[in-house]
XYZ file of C-alpha atoms in Angstrom:
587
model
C 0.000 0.000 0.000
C 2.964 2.431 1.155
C 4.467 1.758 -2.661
C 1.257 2.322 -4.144
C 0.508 5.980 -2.280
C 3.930 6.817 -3.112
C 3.989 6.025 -6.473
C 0.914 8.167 -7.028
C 2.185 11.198 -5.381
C 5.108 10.955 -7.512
C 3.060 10.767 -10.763
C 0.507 13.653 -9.717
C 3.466 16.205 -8.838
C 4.783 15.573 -12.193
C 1.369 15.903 -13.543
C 0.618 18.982 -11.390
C 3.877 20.548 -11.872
C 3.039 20.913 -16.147
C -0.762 21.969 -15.429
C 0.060 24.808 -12.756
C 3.005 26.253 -15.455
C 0.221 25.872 -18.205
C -2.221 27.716 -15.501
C 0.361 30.321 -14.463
C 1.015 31.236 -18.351
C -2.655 31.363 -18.706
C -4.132 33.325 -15.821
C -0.964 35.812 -16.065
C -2.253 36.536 -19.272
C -5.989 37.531 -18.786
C -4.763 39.154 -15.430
C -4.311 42.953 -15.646
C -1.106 44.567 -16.584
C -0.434 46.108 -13.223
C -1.797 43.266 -11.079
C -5.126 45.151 -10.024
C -8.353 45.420 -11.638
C -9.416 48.703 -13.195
C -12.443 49.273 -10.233
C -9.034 48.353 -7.396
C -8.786 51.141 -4.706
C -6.566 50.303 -1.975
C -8.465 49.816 1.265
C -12.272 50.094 -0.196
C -14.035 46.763 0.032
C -16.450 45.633 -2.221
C -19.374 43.208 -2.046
C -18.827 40.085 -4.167
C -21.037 36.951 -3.853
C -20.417 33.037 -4.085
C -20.751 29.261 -3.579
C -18.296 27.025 -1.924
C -19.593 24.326 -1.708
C -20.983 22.278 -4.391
C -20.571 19.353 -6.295
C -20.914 17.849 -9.858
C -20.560 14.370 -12.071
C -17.339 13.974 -10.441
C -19.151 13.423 -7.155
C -20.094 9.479 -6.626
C -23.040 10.598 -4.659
C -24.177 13.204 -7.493
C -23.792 11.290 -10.309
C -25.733 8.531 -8.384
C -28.282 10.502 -8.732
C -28.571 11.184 -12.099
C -26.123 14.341 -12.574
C -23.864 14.555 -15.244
C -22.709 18.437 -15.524
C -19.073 18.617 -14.930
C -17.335 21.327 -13.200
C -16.905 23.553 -16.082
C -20.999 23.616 -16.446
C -21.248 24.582 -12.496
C -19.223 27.636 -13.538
C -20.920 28.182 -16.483
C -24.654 28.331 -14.274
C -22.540 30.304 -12.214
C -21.760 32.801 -14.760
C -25.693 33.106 -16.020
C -25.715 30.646 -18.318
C -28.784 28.073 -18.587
C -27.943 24.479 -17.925
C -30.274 21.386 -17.547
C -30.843 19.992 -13.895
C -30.867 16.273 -13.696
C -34.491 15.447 -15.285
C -33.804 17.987 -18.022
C -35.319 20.829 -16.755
C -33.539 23.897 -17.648
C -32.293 26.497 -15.018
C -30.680 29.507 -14.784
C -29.715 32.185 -12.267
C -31.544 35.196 -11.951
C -28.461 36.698 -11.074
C -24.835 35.235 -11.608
C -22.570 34.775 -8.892
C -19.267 36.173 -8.441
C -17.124 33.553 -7.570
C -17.692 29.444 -7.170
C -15.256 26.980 -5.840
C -16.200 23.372 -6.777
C -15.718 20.839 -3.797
C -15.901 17.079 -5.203
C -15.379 14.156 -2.919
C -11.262 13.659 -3.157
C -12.684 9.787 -1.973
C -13.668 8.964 -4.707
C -11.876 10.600 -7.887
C -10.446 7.709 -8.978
C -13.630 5.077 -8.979
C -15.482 8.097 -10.819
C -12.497 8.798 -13.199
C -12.273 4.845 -14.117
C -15.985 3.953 -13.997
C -17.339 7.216 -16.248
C -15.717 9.358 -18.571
C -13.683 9.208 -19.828
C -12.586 5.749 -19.198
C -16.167 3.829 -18.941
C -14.358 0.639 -17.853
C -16.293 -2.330 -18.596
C -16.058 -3.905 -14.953
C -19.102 -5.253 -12.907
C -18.875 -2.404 -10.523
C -18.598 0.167 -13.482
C -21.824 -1.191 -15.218
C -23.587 -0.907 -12.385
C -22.561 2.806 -11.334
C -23.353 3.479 -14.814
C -26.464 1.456 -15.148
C -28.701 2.464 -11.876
C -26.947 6.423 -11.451
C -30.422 7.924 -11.955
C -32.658 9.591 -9.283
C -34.862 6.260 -9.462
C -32.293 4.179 -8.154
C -29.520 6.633 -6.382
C -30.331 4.877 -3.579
C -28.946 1.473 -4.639
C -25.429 3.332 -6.003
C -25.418 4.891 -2.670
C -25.957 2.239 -0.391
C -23.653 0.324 -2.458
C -20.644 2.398 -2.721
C -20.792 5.521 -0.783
C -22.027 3.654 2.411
C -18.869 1.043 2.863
C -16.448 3.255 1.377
C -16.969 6.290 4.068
C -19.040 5.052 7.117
C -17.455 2.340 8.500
C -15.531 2.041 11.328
C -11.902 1.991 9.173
C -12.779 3.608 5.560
C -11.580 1.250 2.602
C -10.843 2.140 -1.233
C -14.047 0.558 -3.284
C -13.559 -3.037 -4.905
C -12.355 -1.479 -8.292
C -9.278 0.426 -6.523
C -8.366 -2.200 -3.900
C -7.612 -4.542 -6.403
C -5.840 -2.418 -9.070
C -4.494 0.477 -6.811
C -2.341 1.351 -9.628
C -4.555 2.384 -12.141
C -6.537 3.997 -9.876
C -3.597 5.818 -8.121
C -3.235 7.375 -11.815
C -7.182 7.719 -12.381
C -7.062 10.276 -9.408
C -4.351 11.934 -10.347
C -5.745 12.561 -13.901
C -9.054 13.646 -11.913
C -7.764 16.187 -9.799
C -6.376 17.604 -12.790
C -9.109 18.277 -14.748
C -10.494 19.729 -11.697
C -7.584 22.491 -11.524
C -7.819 22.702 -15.287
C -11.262 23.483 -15.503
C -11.443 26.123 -12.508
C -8.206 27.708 -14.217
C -9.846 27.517 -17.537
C -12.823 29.499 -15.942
C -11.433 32.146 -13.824
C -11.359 35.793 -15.264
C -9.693 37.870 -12.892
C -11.705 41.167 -12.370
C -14.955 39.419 -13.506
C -15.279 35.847 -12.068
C -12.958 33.663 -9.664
C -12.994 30.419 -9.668
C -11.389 28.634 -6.356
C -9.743 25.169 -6.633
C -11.137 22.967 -4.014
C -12.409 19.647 -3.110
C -13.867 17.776 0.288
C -12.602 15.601 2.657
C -15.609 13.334 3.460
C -15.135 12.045 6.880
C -18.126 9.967 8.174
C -17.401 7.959 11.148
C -19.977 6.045 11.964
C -21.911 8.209 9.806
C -21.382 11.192 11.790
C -20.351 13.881 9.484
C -16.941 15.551 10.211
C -16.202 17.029 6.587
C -13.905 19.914 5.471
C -14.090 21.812 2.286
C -10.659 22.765 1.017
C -10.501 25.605 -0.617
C -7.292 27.055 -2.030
C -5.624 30.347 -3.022
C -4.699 29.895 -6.508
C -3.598 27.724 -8.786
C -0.971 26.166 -7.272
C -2.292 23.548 -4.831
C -1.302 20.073 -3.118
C -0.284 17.256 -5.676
C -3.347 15.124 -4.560
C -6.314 15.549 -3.606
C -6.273 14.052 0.363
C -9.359 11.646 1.030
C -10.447 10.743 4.106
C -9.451 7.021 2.856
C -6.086 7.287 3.398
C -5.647 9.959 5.962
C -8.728 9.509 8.446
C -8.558 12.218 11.357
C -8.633 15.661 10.592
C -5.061 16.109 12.190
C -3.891 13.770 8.670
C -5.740 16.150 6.706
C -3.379 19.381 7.789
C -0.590 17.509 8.288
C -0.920 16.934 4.685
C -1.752 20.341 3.588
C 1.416 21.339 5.679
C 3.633 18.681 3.897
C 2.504 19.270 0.269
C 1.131 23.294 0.393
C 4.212 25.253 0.953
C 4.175 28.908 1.041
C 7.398 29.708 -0.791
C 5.548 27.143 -3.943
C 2.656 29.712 -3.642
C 0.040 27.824 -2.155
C -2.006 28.082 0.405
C -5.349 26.927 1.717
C -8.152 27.141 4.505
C -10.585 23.607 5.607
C -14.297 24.481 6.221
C -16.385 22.688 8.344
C -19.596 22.171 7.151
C -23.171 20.150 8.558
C -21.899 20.340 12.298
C -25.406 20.122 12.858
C -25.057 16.049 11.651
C -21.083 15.819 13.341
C -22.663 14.645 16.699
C -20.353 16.394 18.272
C -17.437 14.970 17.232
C -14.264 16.513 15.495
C -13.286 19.440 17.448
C -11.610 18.228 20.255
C -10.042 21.151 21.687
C -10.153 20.928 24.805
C -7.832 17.664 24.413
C -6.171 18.457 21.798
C -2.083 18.213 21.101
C -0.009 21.907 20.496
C 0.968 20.830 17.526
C -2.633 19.764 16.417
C -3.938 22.965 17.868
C -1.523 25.458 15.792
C -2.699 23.354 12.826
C -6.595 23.873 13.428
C -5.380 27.560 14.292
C -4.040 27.919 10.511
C -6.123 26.561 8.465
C -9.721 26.464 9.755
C -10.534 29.699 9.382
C -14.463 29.616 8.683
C -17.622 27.428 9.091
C -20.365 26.559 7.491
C -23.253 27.593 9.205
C -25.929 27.011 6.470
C -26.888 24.747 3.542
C -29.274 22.223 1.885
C -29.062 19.557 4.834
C -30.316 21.738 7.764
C -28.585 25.184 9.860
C -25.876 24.680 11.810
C -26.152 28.068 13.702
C -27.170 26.807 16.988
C -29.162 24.715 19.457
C -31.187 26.157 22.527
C -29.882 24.761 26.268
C -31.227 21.259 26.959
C -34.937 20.995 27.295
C -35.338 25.337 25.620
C -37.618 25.439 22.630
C -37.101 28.851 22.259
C -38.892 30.120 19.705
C -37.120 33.622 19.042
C -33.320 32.021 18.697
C -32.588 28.751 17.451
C -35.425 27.744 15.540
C -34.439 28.295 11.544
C -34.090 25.129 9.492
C -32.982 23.073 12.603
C -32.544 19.597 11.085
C -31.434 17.020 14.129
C -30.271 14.059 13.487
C -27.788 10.815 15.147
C -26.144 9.017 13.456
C -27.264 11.012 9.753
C -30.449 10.199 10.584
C -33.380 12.353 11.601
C -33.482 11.885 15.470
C -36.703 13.914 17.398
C -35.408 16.173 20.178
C -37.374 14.673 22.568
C -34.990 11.371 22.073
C -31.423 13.233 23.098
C -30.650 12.551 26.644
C -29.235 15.680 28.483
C -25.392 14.676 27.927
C -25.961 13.683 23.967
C -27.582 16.719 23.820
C -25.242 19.136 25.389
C -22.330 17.827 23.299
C -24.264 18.110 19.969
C -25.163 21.362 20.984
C -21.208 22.111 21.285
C -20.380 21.612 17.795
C -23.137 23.752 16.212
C -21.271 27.192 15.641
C -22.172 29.476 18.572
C -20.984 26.093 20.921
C -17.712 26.378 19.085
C -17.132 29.915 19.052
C -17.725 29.733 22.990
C -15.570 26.846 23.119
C -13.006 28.488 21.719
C -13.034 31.272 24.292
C -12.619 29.160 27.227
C -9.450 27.427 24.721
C -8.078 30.918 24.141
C -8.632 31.306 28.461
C -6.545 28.072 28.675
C -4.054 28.745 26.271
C -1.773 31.162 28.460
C 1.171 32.998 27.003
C 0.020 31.153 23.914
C -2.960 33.475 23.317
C -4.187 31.677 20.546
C -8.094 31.014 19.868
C -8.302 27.523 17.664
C -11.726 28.294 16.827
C -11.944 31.820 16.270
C -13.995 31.086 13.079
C -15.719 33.208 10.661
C -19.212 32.444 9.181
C -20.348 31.090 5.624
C -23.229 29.969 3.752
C -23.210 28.010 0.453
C -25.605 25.187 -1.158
C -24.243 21.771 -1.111
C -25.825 21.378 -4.177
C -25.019 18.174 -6.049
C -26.864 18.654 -9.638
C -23.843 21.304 -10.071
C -25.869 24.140 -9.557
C -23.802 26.634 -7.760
C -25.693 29.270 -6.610
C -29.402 27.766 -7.075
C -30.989 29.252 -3.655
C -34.325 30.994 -4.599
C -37.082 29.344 -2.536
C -39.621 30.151 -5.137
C -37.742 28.151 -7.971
C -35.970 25.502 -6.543
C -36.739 22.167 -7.229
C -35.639 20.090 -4.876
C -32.648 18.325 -3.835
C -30.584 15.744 -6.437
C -32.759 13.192 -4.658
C -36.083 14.479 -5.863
C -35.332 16.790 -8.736
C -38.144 16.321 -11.383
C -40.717 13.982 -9.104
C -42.937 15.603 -6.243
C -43.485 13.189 -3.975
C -39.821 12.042 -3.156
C -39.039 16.067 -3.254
C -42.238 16.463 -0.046
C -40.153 13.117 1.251
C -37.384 15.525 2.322
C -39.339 18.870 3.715
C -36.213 18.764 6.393
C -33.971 20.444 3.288
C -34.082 23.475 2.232
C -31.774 24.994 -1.108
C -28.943 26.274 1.132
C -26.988 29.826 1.131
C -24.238 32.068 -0.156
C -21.369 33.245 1.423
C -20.930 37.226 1.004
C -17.151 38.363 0.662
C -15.636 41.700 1.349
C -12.594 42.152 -0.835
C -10.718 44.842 -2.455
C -11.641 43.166 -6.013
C -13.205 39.883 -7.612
C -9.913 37.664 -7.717
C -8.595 34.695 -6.040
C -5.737 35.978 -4.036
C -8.150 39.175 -2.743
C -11.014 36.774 -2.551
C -9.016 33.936 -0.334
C -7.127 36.842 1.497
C -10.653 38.308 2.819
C -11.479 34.572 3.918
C -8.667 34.346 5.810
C -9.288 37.275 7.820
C -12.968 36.319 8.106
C -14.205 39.567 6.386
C -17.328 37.266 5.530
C -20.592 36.410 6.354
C -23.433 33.828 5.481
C -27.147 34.343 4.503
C -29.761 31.928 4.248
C -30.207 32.489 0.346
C -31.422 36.543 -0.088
C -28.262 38.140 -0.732
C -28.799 41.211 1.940
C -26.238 43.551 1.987
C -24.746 43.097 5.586
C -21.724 45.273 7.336
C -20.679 44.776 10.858
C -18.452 46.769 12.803
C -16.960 47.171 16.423
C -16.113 50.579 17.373
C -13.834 50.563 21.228
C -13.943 54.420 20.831
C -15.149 56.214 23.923
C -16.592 58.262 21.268
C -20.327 57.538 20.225
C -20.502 55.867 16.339
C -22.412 57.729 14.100
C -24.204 55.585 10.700
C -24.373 58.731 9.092
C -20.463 59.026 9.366
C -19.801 55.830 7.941
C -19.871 52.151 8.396
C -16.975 51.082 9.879
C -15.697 51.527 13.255
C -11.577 50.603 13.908
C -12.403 46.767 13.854
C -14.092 45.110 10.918
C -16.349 41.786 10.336
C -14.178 39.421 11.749
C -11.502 41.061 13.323
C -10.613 40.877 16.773
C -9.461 43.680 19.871
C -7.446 43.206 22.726
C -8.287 46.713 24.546
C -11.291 49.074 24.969
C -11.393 52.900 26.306
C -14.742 51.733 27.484
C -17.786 49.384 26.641
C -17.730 48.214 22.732
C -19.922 49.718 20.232
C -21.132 47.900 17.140
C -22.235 49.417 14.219
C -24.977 46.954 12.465
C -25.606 48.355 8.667
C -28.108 45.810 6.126
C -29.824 46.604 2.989
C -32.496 44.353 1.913
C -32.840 42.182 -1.284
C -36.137 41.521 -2.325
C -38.181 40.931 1.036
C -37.625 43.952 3.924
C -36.580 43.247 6.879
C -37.934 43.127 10.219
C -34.973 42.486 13.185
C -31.729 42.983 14.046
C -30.015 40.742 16.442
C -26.596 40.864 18.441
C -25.728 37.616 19.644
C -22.881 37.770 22.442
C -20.880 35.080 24.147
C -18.340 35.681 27.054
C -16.310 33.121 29.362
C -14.762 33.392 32.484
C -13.473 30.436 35.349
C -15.909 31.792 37.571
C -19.173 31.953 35.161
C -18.372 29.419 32.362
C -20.237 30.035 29.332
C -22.862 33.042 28.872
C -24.483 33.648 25.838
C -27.329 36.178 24.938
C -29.744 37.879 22.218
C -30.323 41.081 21.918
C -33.029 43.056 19.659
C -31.582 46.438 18.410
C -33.754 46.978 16.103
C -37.371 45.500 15.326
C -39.659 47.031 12.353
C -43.121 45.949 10.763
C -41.259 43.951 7.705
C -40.400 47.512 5.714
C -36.986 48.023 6.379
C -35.186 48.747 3.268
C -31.836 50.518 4.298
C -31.215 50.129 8.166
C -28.321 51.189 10.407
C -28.370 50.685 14.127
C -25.563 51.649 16.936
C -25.558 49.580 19.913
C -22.696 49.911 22.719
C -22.748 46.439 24.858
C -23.903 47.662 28.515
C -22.845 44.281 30.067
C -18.664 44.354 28.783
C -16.647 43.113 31.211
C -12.601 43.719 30.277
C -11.469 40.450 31.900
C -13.805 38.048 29.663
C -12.659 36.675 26.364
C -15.929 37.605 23.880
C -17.154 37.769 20.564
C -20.488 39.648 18.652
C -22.058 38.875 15.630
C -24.552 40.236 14.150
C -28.091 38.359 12.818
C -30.467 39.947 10.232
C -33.502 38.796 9.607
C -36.398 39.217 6.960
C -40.116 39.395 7.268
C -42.039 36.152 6.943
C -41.480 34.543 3.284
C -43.131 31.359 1.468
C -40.718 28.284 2.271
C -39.644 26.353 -0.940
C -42.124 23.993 0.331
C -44.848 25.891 0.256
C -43.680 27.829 -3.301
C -43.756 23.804 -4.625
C -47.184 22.574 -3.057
C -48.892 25.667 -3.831
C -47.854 25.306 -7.775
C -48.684 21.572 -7.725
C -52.393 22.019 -6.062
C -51.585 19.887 -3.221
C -50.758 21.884 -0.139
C -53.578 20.320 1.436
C -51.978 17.080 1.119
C -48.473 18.058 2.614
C -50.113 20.706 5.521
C -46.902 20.732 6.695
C -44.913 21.764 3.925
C -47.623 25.336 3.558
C -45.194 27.363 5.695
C -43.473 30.672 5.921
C -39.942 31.638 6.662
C -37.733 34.569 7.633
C -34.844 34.206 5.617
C -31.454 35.674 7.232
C -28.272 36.951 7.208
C -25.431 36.288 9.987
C -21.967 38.265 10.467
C -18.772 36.693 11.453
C -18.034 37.649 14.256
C -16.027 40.488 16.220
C -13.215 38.908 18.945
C -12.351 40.763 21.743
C -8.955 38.709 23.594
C -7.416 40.707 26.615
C -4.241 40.007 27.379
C -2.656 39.514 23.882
């Protein structure tokens, strides 16, 4: 096995090493003469709008389903173009997207690579992939292939690659080329970025740990790492540390995404090795906090159904599968609720606490939306339109079989200008936030001014979306500024979480502002009365719209059947969420 691995790492570099000087040539020539796009002004952010997270024929558990778009047609729906959703239904964006990365399972590259195009071997396995991938019988390619290959208790290569490791060794390679060569192929710097990525699909005991990799240009790792080979998340950066070296001009972030189905696993901090926690430090950056398979914002404390907090597009589940609340036990509970993002941005207050002359937060992460969409759709969010999920495009009934989906967000970038290295440099600094879909125009600011902020000033204070503080004259002000898409909006939230030894973990909600669903353009100051300079904290800011149709209730409506699905004839109020502002005495 050890001969195998290293014979394909040898192959891709060589491989990698011709497509990245093709790439360089390439990009260097549609990038501007001076480096900067005409619109550039140092310092002045603009708005730019994207999916990270979606996946396309390369994707076992797409083209299971029935989809066959590759990569290059994601960015081509991205761009505006029309392109045919599984069943043949034509769709297009109302409004193109600024910037996609494409995240297809690194698993299982090579099966995909061997079994479809281009190679279409004729082996038992490959007739089968080929024979039932429709959204009839997804199931059957799922159970077959996806389910032993990630879920078990030690992940194992499918039957194809275990017993020719070599040709598959070369399969992925060739893969995970035509990945980079289609994103480079697609990126137009000023206009469009395309990010090379792909995800690691760790699923323990079908518990869903996965990371998104996304990358800052074109030069990347030589491989793309699968959870296969390199099972714990600790592999995964130890990899990206071996094989994405600075001085070869890469670099790269991991996302978390669906803590809401992790069952609290994967973010061990509190036990965690130095080593391990400098990694997590580095690279994970960001989570996902919303997409197609439920919200991953937050849970209420054991036995809270608060209504007015964490109620949107809740989706529990153990195990992957759909588990009532009612059935979580107070400790199963509790730890779940730990690895939904508020629980980890608290956590990693009380790490930061514990971390001593280190002062170092491991999960100081900003927030993201993006789709999960697997009909390589990038993008495809609008609750009116959507269709469904790749399990139920084109048929109703196994579409109202899954009312616990939804189509998933965007994430919303502030960046000097629409390339990759401004892009992926405003990522790393969290300058980012997530929405459920709309794309609301969201700012968030901290101000630690003794002076009172002003909207009509500006909207910034001294520390941006993201950014963190260390000292204050006197209580924090934040500086909340959103402008609405297509539905008003109706509240403004603050969200605050603080630790200390003495009172452990303290969260709370505050309203700043509250209208009757008609606020178009609305800024709101709000200085923190309860800011205590010895706590560790962080803000973010939540936005919400007035009550919307639901996808669900778009669909039954259309269809004549509401009265059939009752619960499916439901409103919404869609939302937008900051990352958040860090303040870390001491440092």
């Amino acid at each position: 096995m050890q001969q195998s691995t290293t014979s394909r790492s040898v192959r891709a570099v060589r491989a990698a090493a011709l497509l990245c000087a093709l790439a360089v040539s390439a990009s260097a020539a549609a990038a501007p003469d001076d480096g900067q796009c005409s619109y550039y002004q140092a310092g002045t952010r603009n708005l730019y709008w994207g999916d990270m997270h979606v996946h396309t024929a390369y994707s076992l558990d797409a083209y299971g389903f029935g989809t066959l778009n590759t990569p290059r047609d994601a960015y081509r729906f991205a761009r505006g173009e029309t392109v045919a959703l599984p069943d043949g239904t034509p769709a297009r964006l109302d409004r193109p997207l600024d910037f996609v990365a494409v995240t297809d399972h690194a698993e299982w590259l090579d099966f995909m690579y061997v079994c479809t195009d281009p190679e279409n071997a004729d082996l038992p396995d490959c007739r089968f992939l080929r024979e039932n991938s429709n959204p009839e019988q997804g199931s059957s390619v799922f159970g077959k292939y996806v389910v032993p290959s990630i879920t078990k208790a030690e992940p194992h290569a499918l039957a194809v690659c275990s017993e020719d490791p070599e040709r598959c060794a070369e399969a992925s390679s060739r893969q995970w080329l035509r990945i980079q060569q289609q994103a480079n192929e697609a990126d137009d710097p000023c206009n469009f970025s395309a990010l090379i990525g792909f995800e690691w699909s760790a699923t323990p005991s079908f518990s869903h740990t996965h990371r998104n990799v996304i990358f800052a240009s074109e030069h990347v790792t030589p491989f793309a790492i699968d959870y296969i080979r390199y099972p714990a998340v600790a592999d995964l950066w130890e990899q990206l540390d071996l094989h994405c070296k600075a001085d070869a001009g890469c670099d790269a972030i991991t996302i978390p995404h669906n803590t809401n189905m992790g069952d609290g696993f994967s973010f061990d901090v509190e036990s965690e090795s130095d080593r391990v926690l400098q990694m997590r430090s580095r690279y994970e950056r960001l989570v996902e906090v919303h997409q197609e398979k439920g919200n991953s914002e937050c849970l209420s404390p054991f036995g809270v159904r608060d209504e007015s907090d964490c109620n949107f597009e809740v989706r529990l589940t153990r195990s992957s599968q759909l588990t009532p609340a009612d059935q979580y036990d107070h400790a199963g509970w509790e730890k779940m609720r730990g690895s939904y993002a508020r629980g980890l941005l608290l956590r990693g207050l009380a790490a930061y606490d514990r971390s001593g002359a280190a002062r170092r937060n491991p999960l100081q992460l900003g927030l993201i939306g993006s789709t999960d969409n697997h009909a390589a759709k990038p993008g495809y969010v609008d609750e009116s339109s959507w269709l469904g999920s790749v399990f139920g495009i084109g048929n109703f009934e196994r579409t109202m079989s899954r009312l616990d989906f939804n189509p998933g967000g965007l994430v919303a970038v502030w960046a000097e200008q629409n390339t990759r290295a401004s892009l992926f440099d405003a990522l790393k600094r969290r300058e980012v936030y997530a929405t459920s879909g709309p794309r609301i125009r969201l700012q968030f600011s901290a101000s630690t001014d003794a002076r009172p902020l002003d909207c009509s000033a500006g909207p910034h204070g001294d520390v941006p979306m993201g950014g963190e503080f260390y000292a204050a004259a006197a209580a924090p002000q934040f500086m909340v500024h959103a402008q609405y898409d297509h539905t008003p909006l109706q509240k403004f939230e603050v969200i605050k979480g603080s630790w200390s030894p003495r009172d452990g973990y303290q969260e709370s909600v505050t309203t700043i502002w509250e209208g009757k669903g008609d606020g178009r353009d609305v800024c709101v100051v709000w200085r923190d009365p309860s800011f205590a300079a010895d706590q560790p904290a962080f803000w973010y800011a939540r936005v919400q719209e007035a009550p919307s149709p639901r996808w669900s209730a778009s669909m039954c409506e259309r269809a004549g059947r509401c009265d059939e699905f009752p619960q499916a004839d439901t409103q919404i109020k869609e939302r937008a969420w900051s990352s958040p502002v860090w303040y870390l005495p001491g440092n």
